[in-house]
Amino acid sequence: GKEAAMMGFWKKSRLWRAAGVILAAVMLPAAAGCSMQVEPYLVPPKLQGEQLEIQKALDEYVTGTLKMPHYIMKYPKNRGQTSAFIRTSLEVDWITKNMADTEQEPEEVAIAFYQDAAKTGNVHINMLRTVDGDWASVSDVEGLGTDIENVAFGDLDGDGLKEMLIGWNIYNSQEKQLHVYSMRNDTLTPVSTDNLYTEWFLGDVTSSGKDDLVLFRLEGNNRVTARLKTLQDGRMTDGGTVSLDGYIQRFGSMKIGKLADGVNGLYVDATRDANTTITELIYWDKQLYAPFYDPASNATLLTARTSGLASRDIDTDGQVEYPICTRLPGYYETTEPQEYMWLTQWYSWDYAAQQVQAEFYSLVNTTDGYYIRLEDAWKDQVTATYEAQTHTLMVCTAPDGKIGEPFLAVRVTRDGSAAPASASIPDADFKLWYEDEATGTTYRFWYSEDNPFGINDQSPLYMLGLLI
């Protein structure tokens, strides 16, 4: 049901555009007679239609109003923003207010980043929108540095209009500075310019119905912090700071989920070293908490694991779980185990009891995008192998801690392709579990009739799940 709903949502392209999420952004090359240049290592696509009109409007402002004869388009480096032009709707709740009339389009703006080609100066930020039916520049400000790290949009004050967040790489690869801009009344106005960070998260951390900002920072001397920032009365204010594992080297995926009524939890995966991944939990309940962190050791040992598997809402219950992985029988001596060699147990945070809650065991196949749920009694009784050529994960018995015979298997095929004749289990023996028509991917399963665990045709209904 969740997968079908997600696919249906993506198909509603008009509503997706209206939601105000960053739209398809296209890097714009110079048209004939224009003096815009592009960074030499990037190749721009050909301009068409409205995108060409936006580029002409920017060029008219920069070369005409500013009298800047030559300029270079600049590019955000991270967060998927690889274009000098980003288009977005200013209104956050446009869909809610206009659900009865989905043919009406929201007003959009375009944000452009450029730099004077004649001298090494700070990047300029230009906001454009349609004026009397034509695109025109309406605001232009000078940024903080010469390199844009990332760009995001969010409603930080809950007024229904988005603010723009820009990260600038001004010191080194870890120390960056965040600017927050209001885009109200066709004017780019700096709201906050003094926020140092290594990574950030933008989302409703405080369950307030608006976006919050969490700034993560590697401060040096084994001090790592997460600071909550909120926008109130036109000013960014501190909502509290918590310490995190002091040995974190790099931040990874961040996911938010419900802990209790009115309490959201932000799960943050991070890398301590080449062999250790941890998960931090951060939540707000009248103050900021990080319950997994142990101040005595300045570390988060509770969630430390050798596998790099990320936390996720594995069972689609609205709560995020984090994984702890141990080696399956038959692979205890393997120095560099592959993903199919791990037994993964999922854990969640019991907010009411203020303690970790063990969930279930599983085999996770990130290559093919699914997991197999295992009974608790199967621990140490089963292991797995993977046939890469046929994309087949086989669950096997584990007599005396060794790899035995397969009794369950899952095979993934794409675009109707069949497994080669050399496959250990013939294609004809597999039964359909799930077919994703949008991608042409088919998931099928097989089980041995005399398997020792009572697996039957109904087992995939509760044993198999997609990684969302």
CSV table of C-alpha atoms in Angstrom, one decimal:
chain,number,residue,atom,x,y,z
A,1,GLY,CA,0.0,0.0,0.0
A,2,LYS,CA,2.8,2.4,0.9
A,3,GLU,CA,4.7,1.7,-2.3
A,4,ALA,CA,1.6,2.2,-4.5
A,5,ALA,CA,0.7,5.4,-2.7
A,6,MET,CA,4.2,6.8,-3.3
A,7,MET,CA,4.1,5.9,-7.0
A,8,GLY,CA,0.7,7.5,-7.3
A,9,PHE,CA,2.0,10.7,-5.7
A,10,TRP,CA,5.0,10.9,-8.1
A,11,LYS,CA,2.7,10.6,-11.0
A,12,LYS,CA,0.8,13.7,-10.0
A,13,SER,CA,3.4,16.0,-11.5
A,14,ARG,CA,1.3,19.1,-11.3
A,15,LEU,CA,0.8,18.8,-7.6
A,16,TRP,CA,4.4,17.9,-7.1
A,17,ARG,CA,5.4,21.2,-8.8
A,18,ALA,CA,2.9,23.1,-6.8
A,19,ALA,CA,4.3,21.7,-3.5
A,20,GLY,CA,7.1,24.1,-3.6
A,21,VAL,CA,9.8,21.5,-3.6
A,22,ILE,CA,12.8,22.5,-5.7
A,23,LEU,CA,11.9,21.9,-9.3
A,24,ALA,CA,14.0,20.6,-12.1
A,25,ALA,CA,16.9,23.1,-12.3
A,26,VAL,CA,18.7,23.6,-15.5
A,27,MET,CA,22.1,25.2,-16.0
A,28,LEU,CA,21.8,27.9,-18.5
A,29,PRO,CA,24.4,28.7,-21.2
A,30,ALA,CA,25.0,32.0,-23.0
A,31,ALA,CA,22.7,32.8,-25.8
A,32,ALA,CA,23.9,34.7,-28.9
A,33,GLY,CA,24.7,38.3,-27.9
A,34,CYS,CA,24.9,37.5,-24.2
A,35,SER,CA,28.1,37.6,-22.2
A,36,MET,CA,27.4,34.8,-19.6
A,37,GLN,CA,30.0,32.1,-19.3
A,38,VAL,CA,30.0,28.7,-17.7
A,39,GLU,CA,32.6,27.1,-15.5
A,40,PRO,CA,34.9,25.3,-18.0
A,41,TYR,CA,34.5,21.8,-16.7
A,42,LEU,CA,30.7,21.7,-17.2
A,43,VAL,CA,28.8,21.3,-20.4
A,44,PRO,CA,25.4,23.1,-20.5
A,45,PRO,CA,22.3,21.6,-22.1
A,46,LYS,CA,20.6,23.5,-24.9
A,47,LEU,CA,18.1,26.2,-23.7
A,48,GLN,CA,14.5,26.1,-24.7
A,49,GLY,CA,11.3,28.0,-23.9
A,50,GLU,CA,10.9,29.6,-20.5
A,51,GLN,CA,14.4,28.7,-19.4
A,52,LEU,CA,15.8,30.8,-22.2
A,53,GLU,CA,13.6,33.7,-21.0
A,54,ILE,CA,15.0,33.5,-17.5
A,55,GLN,CA,18.6,33.5,-18.8
A,56,LYS,CA,17.9,36.6,-20.9
A,57,ALA,CA,16.4,38.4,-17.9
A,58,LEU,CA,19.4,37.7,-15.8
A,59,ASP,CA,21.8,38.8,-18.6
A,60,GLU,CA,19.8,42.0,-19.1
A,61,TYR,CA,20.2,42.8,-15.4
A,62,VAL,CA,23.9,41.9,-15.0
A,63,THR,CA,25.2,43.4,-18.2
A,64,GLY,CA,22.8,46.3,-18.4
A,65,THR,CA,21.9,47.4,-14.9
A,66,LEU,CA,25.2,46.3,-13.2
A,67,LYS,CA,27.4,47.1,-16.2
A,68,MET,CA,29.2,43.8,-15.7
A,69,PRO,CA,30.4,42.8,-19.2
A,70,HIS,CA,31.4,39.3,-18.4
A,71,TYR,CA,30.2,36.9,-15.7
A,72,ILE,CA,30.4,33.3,-14.7
A,73,MET,CA,27.5,31.1,-13.5
A,74,LYS,CA,28.2,29.3,-10.2
A,75,TYR,CA,27.0,26.0,-9.0
A,76,PRO,CA,26.0,24.6,-5.5
A,77,LYS,CA,28.3,21.7,-4.9
A,78,ASN,CA,26.1,19.4,-2.8
A,79,ARG,CA,22.5,18.4,-1.9
A,80,GLY,CA,21.7,17.5,-5.6
A,81,GLN,CA,21.8,21.2,-6.6
A,82,THR,CA,24.1,21.2,-9.6
A,83,SER,CA,22.6,24.1,-11.5
A,84,ALA,CA,23.2,27.9,-11.3
A,85,PHE,CA,19.4,28.4,-11.7
A,86,ILE,CA,16.9,26.9,-9.2
A,87,ARG,CA,13.1,27.4,-9.5
A,88,THR,CA,10.7,27.1,-6.6
A,89,SER,CA,7.3,28.2,-5.5
A,90,LEU,CA,7.4,30.7,-2.6
A,91,GLU,CA,4.2,29.4,-1.0
A,92,VAL,CA,4.6,26.4,1.2
A,93,ASP,CA,1.0,25.5,1.6
A,94,TRP,CA,-0.1,26.2,-1.9
A,95,ILE,CA,-1.7,22.8,-2.5
A,96,THR,CA,-3.8,23.0,0.7
A,97,LYS,CA,-5.1,26.5,-0.3
A,98,ASN,CA,-5.7,25.6,-3.9
A,99,MET,CA,-6.7,21.9,-3.8
A,100,ALA,CA,-10.1,22.7,-5.3
A,101,ASP,CA,-8.4,24.2,-8.4
A,102,THR,CA,-5.3,22.2,-9.3
A,103,GLU,CA,-5.2,23.8,-12.7
A,104,GLN,CA,-4.0,27.0,-11.2
A,105,GLU,CA,-0.2,27.2,-11.0
A,106,PRO,CA,1.6,28.7,-8.1
A,107,GLU,CA,3.8,31.7,-8.5
A,108,GLU,CA,7.4,30.7,-8.9
A,109,VAL,CA,10.7,32.4,-8.6
A,110,ALA,CA,14.1,31.5,-10.1
A,111,ILE,CA,17.3,31.9,-8.1
A,112,ALA,CA,20.6,32.4,-10.0
A,113,PHE,CA,24.2,32.4,-8.8
A,114,TYR,CA,26.9,34.3,-10.7
A,115,GLN,CA,30.3,35.8,-10.3
A,116,ASP,CA,32.2,38.7,-12.1
A,117,ALA,CA,34.5,37.0,-14.6
A,118,ALA,CA,37.0,39.9,-14.5
A,119,LYS,CA,37.9,39.6,-10.8
A,120,THR,CA,37.7,37.0,-8.0
A,121,GLY,CA,34.8,38.3,-5.9
A,122,ASN,CA,32.0,36.9,-3.9
A,123,VAL,CA,29.2,35.1,-5.7
A,124,HIS,CA,26.0,37.1,-6.3
A,125,ILE,CA,22.5,35.8,-5.7
A,126,ASN,CA,19.8,37.0,-8.0
A,127,MET,CA,16.0,36.4,-7.7
A,128,LEU,CA,13.9,36.6,-10.8
A,129,ARG,CA,10.1,36.2,-11.3
A,130,THR,CA,7.5,37.1,-13.9
A,131,VAL,CA,6.5,40.7,-14.1
A,132,ASP,CA,3.6,41.6,-16.4
A,133,GLY,CA,4.1,38.2,-18.1
A,134,ASP,CA,7.9,38.5,-18.6
A,135,TRP,CA,10.7,37.2,-16.5
A,136,ALA,CA,12.7,40.0,-14.7
A,137,SER,CA,15.3,40.4,-12.0
A,138,VAL,CA,13.7,41.7,-8.8
A,139,SER,CA,16.5,41.4,-6.2
A,140,ASP,CA,20.2,40.9,-6.1
A,141,VAL,CA,22.6,40.5,-3.2
A,142,GLU,CA,26.3,39.7,-2.7
A,143,GLY,CA,26.9,36.4,-1.0
A,144,LEU,CA,29.5,35.4,1.6
A,145,GLY,CA,32.1,33.6,-0.5
A,146,THR,CA,33.2,32.3,-3.8
A,147,ASP,CA,31.9,28.7,-3.4
A,148,ILE,CA,28.3,27.6,-2.7
A,149,GLU,CA,28.1,24.4,-0.7
A,150,ASN,CA,24.4,23.8,-0.8
A,151,VAL,CA,21.0,25.4,-1.1
A,152,ALA,CA,17.6,24.6,0.5
A,153,PHE,CA,14.2,26.1,1.0
A,154,GLY,CA,12.0,25.8,4.1
A,155,ASP,CA,9.3,27.7,6.1
A,156,LEU,CA,11.2,28.5,9.2
A,157,ASP,CA,8.8,30.9,10.8
A,158,GLY,CA,5.5,29.1,9.8
A,159,ASP,CA,4.1,32.0,7.8
A,160,GLY,CA,3.4,29.9,4.7
A,161,LEU,CA,6.3,31.5,2.8
A,162,LYS,CA,9.7,29.8,2.3
A,163,GLU,CA,13.0,31.1,3.4
A,164,MET,CA,16.2,30.3,1.4
A,165,LEU,CA,19.2,28.7,3.1
A,166,ILE,CA,22.6,28.9,1.5
A,167,GLY,CA,25.8,27.2,2.8
A,168,TRP,CA,29.1,28.8,1.9
A,169,ASN,CA,32.4,26.9,1.9
A,170,ILE,CA,34.7,29.6,3.3
A,171,TYR,CA,37.2,27.9,5.5
A,172,ASN,CA,37.8,24.2,4.7
A,173,SER,CA,35.9,21.1,3.7
A,174,GLN,CA,34.3,20.8,7.1
A,175,GLU,CA,33.8,24.3,8.4
A,176,LYS,CA,31.1,26.1,6.5
A,177,GLN,CA,28.8,29.1,7.1
A,178,LEU,CA,25.1,29.3,6.7
A,179,HIS,CA,23.1,32.3,5.5
A,180,VAL,CA,19.3,32.4,5.8
A,181,TYR,CA,17.4,34.8,3.5
A,182,SER,CA,13.9,36.0,3.5
A,183,MET,CA,12.3,36.2,0.0
A,184,ARG,CA,9.3,38.2,1.1
A,185,ASN,CA,8.1,41.2,-1.0
A,186,ASP,CA,10.5,40.4,-3.9
A,187,THR,CA,13.5,41.1,-1.8
A,188,LEU,CA,16.4,38.9,-0.7
A,189,THR,CA,17.0,39.9,2.9
A,190,PRO,CA,19.6,38.3,5.1
A,191,VAL,CA,18.0,36.9,8.3
A,192,SER,CA,21.0,35.2,9.8
A,193,THR,CA,24.6,35.1,8.7
A,194,ASP,CA,26.6,33.8,11.7
A,195,ASN,CA,26.0,30.0,11.7
A,196,LEU,CA,29.0,27.7,11.4
A,197,TYR,CA,28.3,24.1,10.5
A,198,THR,CA,29.6,20.9,9.1
A,199,GLU,CA,26.2,19.5,8.0
A,200,TRP,CA,22.6,20.7,8.5
A,201,PHE,CA,19.1,19.2,8.7
A,202,LEU,CA,16.0,21.1,7.8
A,203,GLY,CA,12.7,19.7,9.0
A,204,ASP,CA,10.0,19.8,11.7
A,205,VAL,CA,12.1,18.6,14.6
A,206,THR,CA,10.1,20.3,17.3
A,207,SER,CA,6.7,19.1,16.0
A,208,SER,CA,5.6,22.8,15.7
A,209,GLY,CA,4.3,22.5,12.1
A,210,LYS,CA,7.1,24.5,10.7
A,211,ASP,CA,10.7,23.8,9.7
A,212,ASP,CA,13.5,23.8,12.2
A,213,LEU,CA,17.2,23.9,11.5
A,214,VAL,CA,19.7,21.6,13.2
A,215,LEU,CA,23.4,22.5,12.7
A,216,PHE,CA,25.9,19.7,13.1
A,217,ARG,CA,29.5,20.7,13.7
A,218,LEU,CA,32.8,19.0,14.1
A,219,GLU,CA,34.4,21.5,16.4
A,220,GLY,CA,37.8,19.8,16.9
A,221,ASN,CA,39.4,18.3,20.0
A,222,ASN,CA,36.9,15.4,19.9
A,223,ARG,CA,33.9,17.7,20.4
A,224,VAL,CA,30.9,17.3,18.1
A,225,THR,CA,27.7,19.1,18.6
A,226,ALA,CA,24.1,19.5,17.2
A,227,ARG,CA,22.5,22.9,17.7
A,228,LEU,CA,18.8,23.6,17.2
A,229,LYS,CA,17.9,26.9,15.5
A,230,THR,CA,14.5,28.4,15.1
A,231,LEU,CA,13.2,31.6,13.3
A,232,GLN,CA,11.1,33.8,15.5
A,233,ASP,CA,10.1,37.5,15.0
A,234,GLY,CA,12.5,37.7,12.1
A,235,ARG,CA,15.5,36.4,14.1
A,236,MET,CA,17.3,33.1,14.3
A,237,THR,CA,17.4,31.9,18.0
A,238,ASP,CA,19.1,29.0,19.7
A,239,GLY,CA,16.9,26.2,20.8
A,240,GLY,CA,19.6,24.3,22.6
A,241,THR,CA,22.8,22.3,22.0
A,242,VAL,CA,23.7,18.6,22.6
A,243,SER,CA,27.0,16.8,22.4
A,244,LEU,CA,27.4,13.8,20.0
A,245,ASP,CA,30.0,11.1,19.6
A,246,GLY,CA,33.3,13.0,19.8
A,247,TYR,CA,35.0,10.7,17.2
A,248,ILE,CA,32.6,11.3,14.3
A,249,GLN,CA,34.5,12.0,11.1
A,250,ARG,CA,31.6,12.4,8.7
A,251,PHE,CA,27.8,12.7,8.8
A,252,GLY,CA,25.6,10.5,6.6
A,253,SER,CA,21.9,10.0,6.1
A,254,MET,CA,19.4,11.8,8.3
A,255,LYS,CA,15.8,10.7,8.8
A,256,ILE,CA,13.0,12.0,10.9
A,257,GLY,CA,10.2,9.9,12.5
A,258,LYS,CA,7.6,10.0,15.2
A,259,LEU,CA,8.6,9.0,18.7
A,260,ALA,CA,5.3,9.9,20.5
A,261,ASP,CA,2.4,12.3,20.1
A,262,GLY,CA,4.0,15.7,19.6
A,263,VAL,CA,7.6,14.4,19.7
A,264,ASN,CA,9.6,13.8,16.5
A,265,GLY,CA,13.0,12.0,16.5
A,266,LEU,CA,15.8,12.8,14.1
A,267,TYR,CA,18.1,9.8,13.4
A,268,VAL,CA,21.5,10.7,12.1
A,269,ASP,CA,23.9,8.2,10.7
A,270,ALA,CA,27.6,9.0,11.0
A,271,THR,CA,31.0,7.5,10.3
A,272,ARG,CA,33.6,7.2,13.1
A,273,ASP,CA,36.2,5.5,11.0
A,274,ALA,CA,36.5,3.2,8.0
A,275,ASN,CA,35.0,0.3,10.0
A,276,THR,CA,32.5,1.9,12.3
A,277,THR,CA,29.1,3.5,11.7
A,278,ILE,CA,26.9,4.9,14.4
A,279,THR,CA,23.4,6.4,14.7
A,280,GLU,CA,22.6,9.4,16.9
A,281,LEU,CA,19.0,10.2,18.0
A,282,ILE,CA,18.1,13.9,18.5
A,283,TYR,CA,14.7,15.0,19.7
A,284,TRP,CA,13.0,18.0,21.3
A,285,ASP,CA,10.8,17.8,24.4
A,286,LYS,CA,11.0,21.2,26.1
A,287,GLN,CA,14.7,20.9,25.5
A,288,LEU,CA,17.1,19.1,23.1
A,289,TYR,CA,18.1,15.5,23.9
A,290,ALA,CA,20.6,13.0,22.4
A,291,PRO,CA,19.8,9.8,24.4
A,292,PHE,CA,22.3,7.5,22.6
A,293,TYR,CA,25.3,9.6,23.5
A,294,ASP,CA,27.3,8.5,26.5
A,295,PRO,CA,29.1,11.6,28.1
A,296,ALA,CA,31.3,9.3,30.2
A,297,SER,CA,33.0,7.9,27.2
A,298,ASN,CA,32.3,10.8,24.8
A,299,ALA,CA,31.0,8.2,22.4
A,300,THR,CA,27.8,6.6,21.2
A,301,LEU,CA,28.6,2.9,21.7
A,302,LEU,CA,25.0,1.7,21.8
A,303,THR,CA,24.5,1.9,18.0
A,304,ALA,CA,28.1,1.3,16.9
A,305,ARG,CA,28.4,-1.3,14.1
A,306,THR,CA,30.9,-2.5,11.6
A,307,SER,CA,28.3,-2.7,8.8
A,308,GLY,CA,27.6,0.6,7.0
A,309,LEU,CA,23.9,-0.1,6.7
A,310,ALA,CA,21.8,3.1,7.3
A,311,SER,CA,18.9,3.5,9.7
A,312,ARG,CA,15.5,3.6,8.2
A,313,ASP,CA,11.8,3.0,8.8
A,314,ILE,CA,12.2,-0.6,7.9
A,315,ASP,CA,8.7,-1.8,8.7
A,316,THR,CA,6.8,1.3,7.5
A,317,ASP,CA,5.3,2.0,10.9
A,318,GLY,CA,6.2,5.6,11.0
A,319,GLN,CA,9.2,5.1,13.4
A,320,VAL,CA,12.8,5.0,12.3
A,321,GLU,CA,14.8,1.9,13.3
A,322,TYR,CA,18.6,1.6,13.4
A,323,PRO,CA,20.4,-1.7,12.6
A,324,ILE,CA,23.0,-3.7,14.5
A,325,CYS,CA,24.7,-6.3,12.3
A,326,THR,CA,26.5,-9.5,13.2
A,327,ARG,CA,28.1,-12.0,10.9
A,328,LEU,CA,26.1,-15.0,9.8
A,329,PRO,CA,27.3,-18.6,10.3
A,330,GLY,CA,29.9,-19.5,7.8
A,331,TYR,CA,31.4,-16.0,7.6
A,332,TYR,CA,33.0,-15.5,11.1
A,333,GLU,CA,36.5,-15.5,9.6
A,334,THR,CA,35.7,-13.3,6.6
A,335,THR,CA,37.8,-10.2,6.8
A,336,GLU,CA,35.6,-8.1,4.5
A,337,PRO,CA,32.1,-9.4,4.6
A,338,GLN,CA,29.6,-8.5,1.9
A,339,GLU,CA,26.1,-7.3,2.7
A,340,TYR,CA,24.6,-10.8,2.4
A,341,MET,CA,27.0,-12.1,5.1
A,342,TRP,CA,25.3,-10.0,7.9
A,343,LEU,CA,22.4,-10.8,10.2
A,344,THR,CA,20.7,-7.5,10.9
A,345,GLN,CA,18.6,-6.9,14.0
A,346,TRP,CA,16.6,-3.7,14.1
A,347,TYR,CA,16.1,-1.5,17.1
A,348,SER,CA,13.8,1.5,17.9
A,349,TRP,CA,13.7,4.0,20.8
A,350,ASP,CA,10.8,3.4,23.2
A,351,TYR,CA,10.1,7.0,24.2
A,352,ALA,CA,7.7,6.1,27.0
A,353,ALA,CA,10.2,3.7,28.7
A,354,GLN,CA,13.2,5.8,27.7
A,355,GLN,CA,15.1,2.8,26.5
A,356,VAL,CA,16.0,0.9,23.3
A,357,GLN,CA,13.5,-1.7,22.0
A,358,ALA,CA,14.7,-4.7,20.0
A,359,GLU,CA,12.5,-5.3,16.9
A,360,PHE,CA,13.3,-8.2,14.5
A,361,TYR,CA,16.1,-10.0,12.7
A,362,SER,CA,16.5,-9.8,9.0
A,363,LEU,CA,18.6,-10.2,5.9
A,364,VAL,CA,18.9,-7.0,4.0
A,365,ASN,CA,19.7,-6.8,0.3
A,366,THR,CA,20.5,-3.2,-0.5
A,367,THR,CA,21.7,-4.2,-4.0
A,368,ASP,CA,18.2,-5.3,-5.0
A,369,GLY,CA,16.2,-3.3,-2.6
A,370,TYR,CA,14.4,-5.6,-0.2
A,371,TYR,CA,14.7,-7.5,3.2
A,372,ILE,CA,13.8,-10.9,4.5
A,373,ARG,CA,12.3,-10.9,8.0
A,374,LEU,CA,13.5,-13.9,10.1
A,375,GLU,CA,12.0,-15.4,13.2
A,376,ASP,CA,14.0,-15.0,16.4
A,377,ALA,CA,14.4,-18.8,16.7
A,378,TRP,CA,16.2,-18.9,13.4
A,379,LYS,CA,19.2,-17.0,14.8
A,380,ASP,CA,22.4,-19.2,14.5
A,381,GLN,CA,20.3,-21.7,12.5
A,382,VAL,CA,20.4,-20.0,9.1
A,383,THR,CA,22.8,-18.2,6.9
A,384,ALA,CA,22.8,-16.9,3.3
A,385,THR,CA,24.6,-16.8,0.0
A,386,TYR,CA,24.2,-14.5,-3.0
A,387,GLU,CA,24.3,-15.3,-6.7
A,388,ALA,CA,25.3,-12.0,-8.2
A,389,GLN,CA,24.8,-13.0,-11.8
A,390,THR,CA,21.1,-13.9,-11.2
A,391,HIS,CA,20.5,-11.5,-8.4
A,392,THR,CA,19.4,-14.3,-6.2
A,393,LEU,CA,19.7,-14.3,-2.4
A,394,MET,CA,19.5,-17.8,-0.9
A,395,VAL,CA,18.7,-18.5,2.7
A,396,CYS,CA,20.4,-21.7,3.8
A,397,THR,CA,20.5,-24.0,6.8
A,398,ALA,CA,23.7,-23.6,9.0
A,399,PRO,CA,24.6,-27.1,10.4
A,400,ASP,CA,27.5,-26.8,12.8
A,401,GLY,CA,28.0,-23.1,11.9
A,402,LYS,CA,28.6,-23.9,8.2
A,403,ILE,CA,26.7,-23.0,5.1
A,404,GLY,CA,24.2,-25.8,4.3
A,405,GLU,CA,21.5,-26.2,1.7
A,406,PRO,CA,19.2,-23.4,0.5
A,407,PHE,CA,15.5,-23.6,1.6
A,408,LEU,CA,14.4,-20.1,0.6
A,409,ALA,CA,15.4,-17.7,-2.2
A,410,VAL,CA,14.4,-14.4,-3.6
A,411,ARG,CA,15.3,-13.4,-7.2
A,412,VAL,CA,15.1,-10.0,-8.8
A,413,THR,CA,14.8,-9.5,-12.5
A,414,ARG,CA,14.4,-6.3,-14.6
A,415,ASP,CA,12.7,-5.6,-17.9
A,416,GLY,CA,11.4,-9.1,-18.2
A,417,SER,CA,14.9,-10.6,-18.4
A,418,ALA,CA,15.3,-14.2,-17.4
A,419,ALA,CA,18.1,-15.8,-15.3
A,420,PRO,CA,20.7,-17.7,-17.3
A,421,ALA,CA,20.4,-21.5,-17.6
A,422,SER,CA,23.3,-21.8,-15.3
A,423,ALA,CA,21.3,-20.5,-12.3
A,424,SER,CA,21.4,-22.7,-9.3
A,425,ILE,CA,17.6,-22.6,-9.0
A,426,PRO,CA,15.7,-22.5,-12.4
A,427,ASP,CA,13.5,-19.5,-13.1
A,428,ALA,CA,10.5,-21.7,-13.5
A,429,ASP,CA,10.6,-22.7,-9.9
A,430,PHE,CA,10.1,-19.2,-8.6
A,431,LYS,CA,6.7,-17.6,-7.8
A,432,LEU,CA,5.8,-13.9,-8.1
A,433,TRP,CA,6.0,-11.8,-5.0
A,434,TYR,CA,5.8,-8.3,-6.3
A,435,GLU,CA,6.1,-6.5,-9.6
A,436,ASP,CA,7.0,-2.8,-9.9
A,437,GLU,CA,5.4,-1.7,-13.2
A,438,ALA,CA,7.0,1.7,-13.1
A,439,THR,CA,10.6,0.3,-13.2
A,440,GLY,CA,9.9,-3.1,-14.8
A,441,THR,CA,11.4,-4.8,-11.7
A,442,THR,CA,10.0,-8.2,-10.7
A,443,TYR,CA,10.6,-9.8,-7.2
A,444,ARG,CA,10.0,-13.6,-7.0
A,445,PHE,CA,10.5,-16.2,-4.3
A,446,TRP,CA,11.2,-19.9,-4.1
A,447,TYR,CA,11.1,-22.3,-1.1
A,448,SER,CA,11.9,-25.9,-0.6
A,449,GLU,CA,8.8,-28.1,0.0
A,450,ASP,CA,10.6,-29.9,2.8
A,451,ASN,CA,12.0,-26.8,4.4
A,452,PRO,CA,12.5,-27.1,8.2
A,453,PHE,CA,10.8,-23.8,9.1
A,454,GLY,CA,7.2,-24.2,7.8
A,455,ILE,CA,7.6,-21.8,4.9
A,456,ASN,CA,4.6,-21.9,2.5
A,457,ASP,CA,3.0,-19.8,-0.2
A,458,GLN,CA,1.7,-17.2,2.4
A,459,SER,CA,5.1,-16.6,4.0
A,460,PRO,CA,6.2,-13.8,1.7
A,461,LEU,CA,3.3,-11.7,2.9
A,462,TYR,CA,5.0,-11.2,6.3
A,463,MET,CA,8.6,-12.2,5.5
A,464,LEU,CA,9.5,-10.0,2.6
A,465,GLY,CA,9.5,-6.2,2.4
A,466,LEU,CA,10.8,-3.5,0.1
A,467,LEU,CA,13.4,-1.0,1.2
A,468,ILE,CA,11.7,2.4,0.9
